[in-house]
Short mmCIF file of C-alpha atoms in Angstrom, two decimals:
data_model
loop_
_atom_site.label_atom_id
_atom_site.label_comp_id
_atom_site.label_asym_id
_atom_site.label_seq_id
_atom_site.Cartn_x
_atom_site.Cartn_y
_atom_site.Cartn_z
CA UNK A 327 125.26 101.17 114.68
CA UNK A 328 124.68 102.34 118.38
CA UNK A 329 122.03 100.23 118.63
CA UNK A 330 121.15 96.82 120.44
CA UNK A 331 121.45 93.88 118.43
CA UNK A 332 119.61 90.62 119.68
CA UNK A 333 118.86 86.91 117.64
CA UNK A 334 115.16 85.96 118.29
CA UNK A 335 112.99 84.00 116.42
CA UNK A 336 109.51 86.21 116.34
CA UNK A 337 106.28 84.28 115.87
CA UNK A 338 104.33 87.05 113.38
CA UNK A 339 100.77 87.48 114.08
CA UNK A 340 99.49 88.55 110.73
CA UNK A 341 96.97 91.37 110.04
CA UNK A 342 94.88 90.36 106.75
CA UNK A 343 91.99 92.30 105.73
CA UNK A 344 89.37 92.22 108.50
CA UNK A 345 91.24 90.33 111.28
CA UNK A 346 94.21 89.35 113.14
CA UNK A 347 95.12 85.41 112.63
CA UNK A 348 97.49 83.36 114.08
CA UNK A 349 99.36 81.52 110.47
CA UNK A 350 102.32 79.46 112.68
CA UNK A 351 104.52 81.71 110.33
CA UNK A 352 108.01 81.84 112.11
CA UNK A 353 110.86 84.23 111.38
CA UNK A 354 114.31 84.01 112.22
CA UNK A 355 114.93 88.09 112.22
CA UNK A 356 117.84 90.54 113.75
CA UNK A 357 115.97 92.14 115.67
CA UNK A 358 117.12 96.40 115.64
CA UNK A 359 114.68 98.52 115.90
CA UNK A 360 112.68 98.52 119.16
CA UNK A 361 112.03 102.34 119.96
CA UNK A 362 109.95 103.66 116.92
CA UNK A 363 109.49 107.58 116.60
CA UNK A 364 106.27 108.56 114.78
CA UNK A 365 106.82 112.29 113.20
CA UNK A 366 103.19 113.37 112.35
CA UNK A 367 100.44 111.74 114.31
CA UNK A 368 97.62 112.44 111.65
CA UNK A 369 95.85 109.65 109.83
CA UNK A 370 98.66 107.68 108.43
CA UNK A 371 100.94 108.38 111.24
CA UNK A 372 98.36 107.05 113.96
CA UNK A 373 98.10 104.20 112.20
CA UNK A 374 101.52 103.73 111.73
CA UNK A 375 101.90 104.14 115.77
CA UNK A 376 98.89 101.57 116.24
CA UNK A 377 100.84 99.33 114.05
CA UNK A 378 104.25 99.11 115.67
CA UNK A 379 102.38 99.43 119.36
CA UNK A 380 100.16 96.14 118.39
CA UNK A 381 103.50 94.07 117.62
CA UNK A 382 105.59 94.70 120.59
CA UNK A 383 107.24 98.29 119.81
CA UNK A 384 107.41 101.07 122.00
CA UNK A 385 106.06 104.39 120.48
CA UNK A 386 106.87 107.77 120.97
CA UNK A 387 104.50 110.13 118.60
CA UNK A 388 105.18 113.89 118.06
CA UNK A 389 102.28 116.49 117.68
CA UNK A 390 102.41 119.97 116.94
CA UNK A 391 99.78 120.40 120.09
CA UNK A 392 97.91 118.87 122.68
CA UNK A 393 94.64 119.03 120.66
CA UNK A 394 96.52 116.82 117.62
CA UNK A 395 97.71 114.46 120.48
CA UNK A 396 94.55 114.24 121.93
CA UNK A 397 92.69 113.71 118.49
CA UNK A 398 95.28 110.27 118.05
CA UNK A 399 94.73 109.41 121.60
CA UNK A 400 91.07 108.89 120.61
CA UNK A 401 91.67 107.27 116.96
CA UNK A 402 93.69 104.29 118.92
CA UNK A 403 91.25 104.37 121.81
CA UNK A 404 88.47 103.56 119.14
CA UNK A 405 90.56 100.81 117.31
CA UNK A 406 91.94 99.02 120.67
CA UNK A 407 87.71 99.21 122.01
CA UNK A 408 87.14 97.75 118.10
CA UNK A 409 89.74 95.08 118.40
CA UNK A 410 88.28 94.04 121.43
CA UNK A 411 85.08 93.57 120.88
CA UNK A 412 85.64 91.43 117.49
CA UNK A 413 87.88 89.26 119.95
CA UNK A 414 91.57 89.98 117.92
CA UNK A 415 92.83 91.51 121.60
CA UNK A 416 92.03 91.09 125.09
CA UNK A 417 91.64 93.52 127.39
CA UNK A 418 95.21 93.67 128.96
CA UNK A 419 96.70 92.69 125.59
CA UNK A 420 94.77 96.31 124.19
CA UNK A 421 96.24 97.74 127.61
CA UNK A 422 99.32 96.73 126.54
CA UNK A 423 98.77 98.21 123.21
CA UNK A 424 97.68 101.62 124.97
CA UNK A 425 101.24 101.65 127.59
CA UNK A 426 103.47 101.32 124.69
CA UNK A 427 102.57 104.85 123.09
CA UNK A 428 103.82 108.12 124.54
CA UNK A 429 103.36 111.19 122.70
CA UNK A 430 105.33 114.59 122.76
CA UNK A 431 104.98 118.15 120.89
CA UNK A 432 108.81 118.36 121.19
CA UNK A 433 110.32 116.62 118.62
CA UNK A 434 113.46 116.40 120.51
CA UNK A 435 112.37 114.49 123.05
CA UNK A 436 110.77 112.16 120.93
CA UNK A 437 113.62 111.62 118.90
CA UNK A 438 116.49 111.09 121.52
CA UNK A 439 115.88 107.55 122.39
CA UNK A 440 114.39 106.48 118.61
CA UNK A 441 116.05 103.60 116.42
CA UNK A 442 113.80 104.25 113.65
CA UNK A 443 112.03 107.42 112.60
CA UNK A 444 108.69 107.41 110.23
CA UNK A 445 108.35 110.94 109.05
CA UNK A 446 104.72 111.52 108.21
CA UNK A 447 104.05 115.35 107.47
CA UNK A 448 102.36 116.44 104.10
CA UNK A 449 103.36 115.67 100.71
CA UNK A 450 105.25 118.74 100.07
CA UNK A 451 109.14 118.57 99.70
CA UNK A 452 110.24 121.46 101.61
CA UNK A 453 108.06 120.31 104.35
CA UNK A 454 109.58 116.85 104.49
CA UNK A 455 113.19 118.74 103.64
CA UNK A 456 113.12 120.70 106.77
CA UNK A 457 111.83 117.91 109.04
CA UNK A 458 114.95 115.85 107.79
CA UNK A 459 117.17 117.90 107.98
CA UNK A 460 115.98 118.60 112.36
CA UNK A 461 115.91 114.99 112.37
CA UNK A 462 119.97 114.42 111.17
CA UNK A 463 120.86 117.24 114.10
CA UNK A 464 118.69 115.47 116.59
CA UNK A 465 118.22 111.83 116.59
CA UNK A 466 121.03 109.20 117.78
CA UNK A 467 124.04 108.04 115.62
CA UNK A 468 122.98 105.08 115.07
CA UNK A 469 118.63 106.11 113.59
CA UNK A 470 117.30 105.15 111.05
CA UNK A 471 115.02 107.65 109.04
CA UNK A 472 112.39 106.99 107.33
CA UNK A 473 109.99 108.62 104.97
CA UNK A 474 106.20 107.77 104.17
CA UNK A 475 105.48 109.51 101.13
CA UNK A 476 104.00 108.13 97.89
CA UNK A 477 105.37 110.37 95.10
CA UNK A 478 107.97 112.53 96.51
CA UNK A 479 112.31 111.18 96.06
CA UNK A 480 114.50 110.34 99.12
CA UNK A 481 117.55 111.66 97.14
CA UNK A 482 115.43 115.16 97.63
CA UNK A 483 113.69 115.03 100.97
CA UNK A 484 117.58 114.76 102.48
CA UNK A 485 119.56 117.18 100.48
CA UNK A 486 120.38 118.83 103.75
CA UNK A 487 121.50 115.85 105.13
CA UNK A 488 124.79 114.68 106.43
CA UNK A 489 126.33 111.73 104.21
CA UNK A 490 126.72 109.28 106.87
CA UNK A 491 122.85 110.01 107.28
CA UNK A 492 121.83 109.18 104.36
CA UNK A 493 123.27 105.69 104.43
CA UNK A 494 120.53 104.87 107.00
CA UNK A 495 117.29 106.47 105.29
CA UNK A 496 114.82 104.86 102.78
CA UNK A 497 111.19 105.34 102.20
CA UNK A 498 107.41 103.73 102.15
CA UNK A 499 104.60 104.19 101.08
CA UNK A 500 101.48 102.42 103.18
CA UNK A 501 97.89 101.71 101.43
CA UNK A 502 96.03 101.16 105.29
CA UNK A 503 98.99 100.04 107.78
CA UNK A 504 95.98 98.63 110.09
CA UNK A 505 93.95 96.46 107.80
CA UNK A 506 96.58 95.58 105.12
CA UNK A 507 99.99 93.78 104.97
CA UNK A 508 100.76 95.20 102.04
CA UNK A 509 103.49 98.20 101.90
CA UNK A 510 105.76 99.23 99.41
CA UNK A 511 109.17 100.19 100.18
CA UNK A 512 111.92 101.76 98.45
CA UNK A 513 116.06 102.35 98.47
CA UNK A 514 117.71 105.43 97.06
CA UNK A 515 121.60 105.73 96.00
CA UNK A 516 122.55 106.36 99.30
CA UNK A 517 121.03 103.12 101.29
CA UNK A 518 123.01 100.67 102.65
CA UNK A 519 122.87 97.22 102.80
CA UNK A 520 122.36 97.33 106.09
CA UNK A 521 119.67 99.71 106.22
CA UNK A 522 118.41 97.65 104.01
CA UNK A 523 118.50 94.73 106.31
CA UNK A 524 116.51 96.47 109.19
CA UNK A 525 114.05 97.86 107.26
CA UNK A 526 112.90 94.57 105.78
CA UNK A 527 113.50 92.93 108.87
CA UNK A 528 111.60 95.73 111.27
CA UNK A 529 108.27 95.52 108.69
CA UNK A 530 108.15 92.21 108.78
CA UNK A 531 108.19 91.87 112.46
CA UNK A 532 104.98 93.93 112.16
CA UNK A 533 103.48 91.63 109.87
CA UNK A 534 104.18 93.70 106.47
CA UNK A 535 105.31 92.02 103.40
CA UNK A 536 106.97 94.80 102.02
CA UNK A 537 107.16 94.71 98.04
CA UNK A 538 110.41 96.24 97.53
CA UNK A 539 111.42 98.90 94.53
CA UNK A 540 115.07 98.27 93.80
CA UNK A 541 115.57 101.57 92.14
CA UNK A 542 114.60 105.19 93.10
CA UNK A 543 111.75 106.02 90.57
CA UNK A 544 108.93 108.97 91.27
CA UNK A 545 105.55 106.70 92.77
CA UNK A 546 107.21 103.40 93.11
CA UNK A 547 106.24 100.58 91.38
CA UNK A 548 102.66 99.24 92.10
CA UNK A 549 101.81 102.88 93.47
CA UNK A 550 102.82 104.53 90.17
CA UNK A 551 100.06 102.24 88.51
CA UNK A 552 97.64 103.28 91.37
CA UNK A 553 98.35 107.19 90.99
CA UNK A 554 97.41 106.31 86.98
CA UNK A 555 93.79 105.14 88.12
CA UNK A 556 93.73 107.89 90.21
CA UNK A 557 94.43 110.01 88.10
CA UNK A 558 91.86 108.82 85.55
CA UNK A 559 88.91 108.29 88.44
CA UNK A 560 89.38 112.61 89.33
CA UNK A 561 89.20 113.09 85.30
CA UNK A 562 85.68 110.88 85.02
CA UNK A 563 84.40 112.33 87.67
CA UNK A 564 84.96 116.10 87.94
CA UNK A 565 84.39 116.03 84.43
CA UNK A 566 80.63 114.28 85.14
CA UNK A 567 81.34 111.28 83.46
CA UNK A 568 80.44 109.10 86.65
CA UNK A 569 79.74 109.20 90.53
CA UNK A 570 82.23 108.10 93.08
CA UNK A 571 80.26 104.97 94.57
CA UNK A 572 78.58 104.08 90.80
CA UNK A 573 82.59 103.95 90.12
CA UNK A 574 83.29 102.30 93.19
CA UNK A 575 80.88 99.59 92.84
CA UNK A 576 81.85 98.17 89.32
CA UNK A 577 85.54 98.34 90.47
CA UNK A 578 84.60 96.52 93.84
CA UNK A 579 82.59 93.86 91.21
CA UNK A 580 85.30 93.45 88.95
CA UNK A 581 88.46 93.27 91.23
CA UNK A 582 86.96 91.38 94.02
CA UNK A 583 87.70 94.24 96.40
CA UNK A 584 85.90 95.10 99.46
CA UNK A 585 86.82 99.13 99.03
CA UNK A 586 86.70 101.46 95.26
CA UNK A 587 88.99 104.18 94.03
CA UNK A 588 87.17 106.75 95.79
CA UNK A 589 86.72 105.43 98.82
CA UNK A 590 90.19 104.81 98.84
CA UNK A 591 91.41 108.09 98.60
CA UNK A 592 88.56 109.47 101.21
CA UNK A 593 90.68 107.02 103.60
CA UNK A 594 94.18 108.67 102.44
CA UNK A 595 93.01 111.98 102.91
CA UNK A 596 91.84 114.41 100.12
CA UNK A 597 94.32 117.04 100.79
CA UNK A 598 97.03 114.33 100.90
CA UNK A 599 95.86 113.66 97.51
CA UNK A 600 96.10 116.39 96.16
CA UNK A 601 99.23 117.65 97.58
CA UNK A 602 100.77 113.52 95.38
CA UNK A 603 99.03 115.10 92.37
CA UNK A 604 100.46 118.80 92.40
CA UNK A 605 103.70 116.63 93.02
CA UNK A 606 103.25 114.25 89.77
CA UNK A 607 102.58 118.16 88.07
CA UNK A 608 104.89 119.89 88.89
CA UNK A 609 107.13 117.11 88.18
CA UNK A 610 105.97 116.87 83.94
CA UNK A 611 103.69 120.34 83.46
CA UNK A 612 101.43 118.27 81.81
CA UNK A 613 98.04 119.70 81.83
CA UNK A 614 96.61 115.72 82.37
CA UNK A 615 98.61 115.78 85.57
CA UNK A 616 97.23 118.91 87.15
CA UNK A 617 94.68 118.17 89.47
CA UNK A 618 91.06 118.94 89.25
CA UNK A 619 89.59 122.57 90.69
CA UNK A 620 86.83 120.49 91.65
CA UNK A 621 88.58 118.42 94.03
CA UNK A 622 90.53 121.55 95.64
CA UNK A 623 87.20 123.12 95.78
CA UNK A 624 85.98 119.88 97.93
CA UNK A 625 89.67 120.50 99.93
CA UNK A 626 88.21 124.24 100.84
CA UNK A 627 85.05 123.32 101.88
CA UNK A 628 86.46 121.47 103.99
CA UNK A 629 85.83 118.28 102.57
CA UNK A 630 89.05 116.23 103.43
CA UNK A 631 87.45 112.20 103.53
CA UNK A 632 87.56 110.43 106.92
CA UNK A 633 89.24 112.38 109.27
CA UNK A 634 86.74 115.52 108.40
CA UNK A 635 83.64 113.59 108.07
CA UNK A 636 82.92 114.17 104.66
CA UNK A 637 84.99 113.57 101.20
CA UNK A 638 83.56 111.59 98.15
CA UNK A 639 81.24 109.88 100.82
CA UNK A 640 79.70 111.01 104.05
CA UNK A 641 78.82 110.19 107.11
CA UNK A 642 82.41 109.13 108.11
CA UNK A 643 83.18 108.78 112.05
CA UNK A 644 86.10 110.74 112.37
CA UNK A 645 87.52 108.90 115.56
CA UNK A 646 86.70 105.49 113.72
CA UNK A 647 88.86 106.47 110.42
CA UNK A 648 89.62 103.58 108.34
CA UNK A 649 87.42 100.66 110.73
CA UNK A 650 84.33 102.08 108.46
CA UNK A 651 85.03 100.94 105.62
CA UNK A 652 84.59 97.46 106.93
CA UNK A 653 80.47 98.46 107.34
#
């Protein structure tokens, strides 16, 4: 595969909902992927970096521009100073953290040393078609690709890409990859078993416990029965059936959750939201499936959730991003 293969048994320091803990859970894991290249640095993708940073991996994160880098700079500034001062890292330890991401606006350089890539541009297939198919010309034999998209197919994303590629790709979709070790992932008809292998085996390195779709389907499994709540929380409320935290706070009651529907997809990004549901309509042309104007209206105003300040809630800190929904 081209790329270093060593036994280890890795002690995983589990991330559960508000804190890092130390479970005594040992692994005995083949340990591939060291060198992780991060292909869209916005608010999944910093996470994502933050992630694989925190558990030992060394990061490489491509921007279009300085001002994107510098924007992700600051989001894992504000978690490392957050993770400090709640005691889950020490200072060198978030030092540590901080010397294990490098960033790049040429996706070149950030690919040629890479054993996995995590695509995370927009949910729109000839967006994530084109970045593939740069990604098959430029990263090493032996790479594995990955996609993070919730609704969108592998078998499409690489249609431009070389056979032997293919073998190697597979995709997930994260709910919060700093707060949450939950993450589904998913094989298409081209995955190997050994792809296979070192996906599983790379997430759970990082503390993941990936729930694992056997079978290409649009959405997933537990995601496609997210995207259905979704779909009926826009309905309720741009048609002024109910509020977004009146919604949020009987779900929060009922599911013994600590974050709502809304709030949820403030965190995911608006436009990101609405780029899954133009997916999920284009896909049937089912009027139910089309998204609301009012929410694209919210998109134009600039209303995007988190990372603009502003979505179903306000007063976000946009350096902060998902740290405040634990206030």
């Amino acid at each position: 595969m081209g790329i270093q293969l060593s036994q280890r048994v890795v002690k995983i320091r589990r991330l559960d909902f508000t804190s890092i803990e130390e479970r005594g859970i040992f692994m005995s894991e083949v340990d591939r992927i060291q060198n992780v290249a991060i292909v869209g640095i916005g608010t999944q993708g910093s996470m994502i970096a933050f992630r694989n940073a925190l558990y030992g991996k060394r990061v490489t994160g491509y921007g279009r521009s300085e001002e994107a880098i510098a924007v992700c700079r600051g989001k894992i500034d504000k978690w490392l100073a957050h993770f400090v001062a709640q005691g889950r890292l020490d200072k060198a330890e978030a030092d540590g953290v901080r010397e294990r991401i490098a960033f790049s606006t040429s996706l070149e350089n950030v690919c040629k040393n890479a054993d996995l890539v995590v695509e995370n541009v927009p949910e729109k297939i000839e967006v994530k078609q084109e970045v593939f198919r740069q990604l098959d010309e430029l990263c090493p034999t032996g790479c594995f690709l990955n996609s993070n998209t919730s609704s969108l197919l592998m078998s499409d994303i690489y249609k431009d890409v070389s056979d032997r590629r293919r073998a190697m790709t597979f995709s997930v979709d994260h709910d919060d990859p700093i707060r949450n070790n939950y993450l589904e992932m998913m094989w298409n008809p081209s995955t190997s078993q050994e792809t296979k292998e070192a996906a599983l085996a790379h997430y759970r390195t990082l503390g993941f416990e990936p729930i694992v779709t056997e079978r290409e389907i649009k959405g997933y499994s537990i995601n496609r029965v997210w995207r259905a709540v979704k779909r009926e929380c826009l309905y309720l409320w741009a048609n002024g059936y109910t509020e977004p935290a009146e919604f949020d706070r009987g779900w929060m009651m009922e599911w013994n959750t600590n974050i709502g529907p809304f709030k949820l997809m403030d965190l995911i990004g608006l436009q990101t939201i609405y780029n899954i549901e133009n997916s999920y309509y284009a896909a049937s042309g089912e009027e139910r499936d089309k998204p609301p104007a009012k929410l694209k209206e919210m998109i134009d105003a600039g209303h995007l959730g988190m990372k603009s300040g502003q979505g179903f809630y306000s007063g976000y800190d946009t350096e902060a991003g998902n740290l405040e929904v634990e206030k």
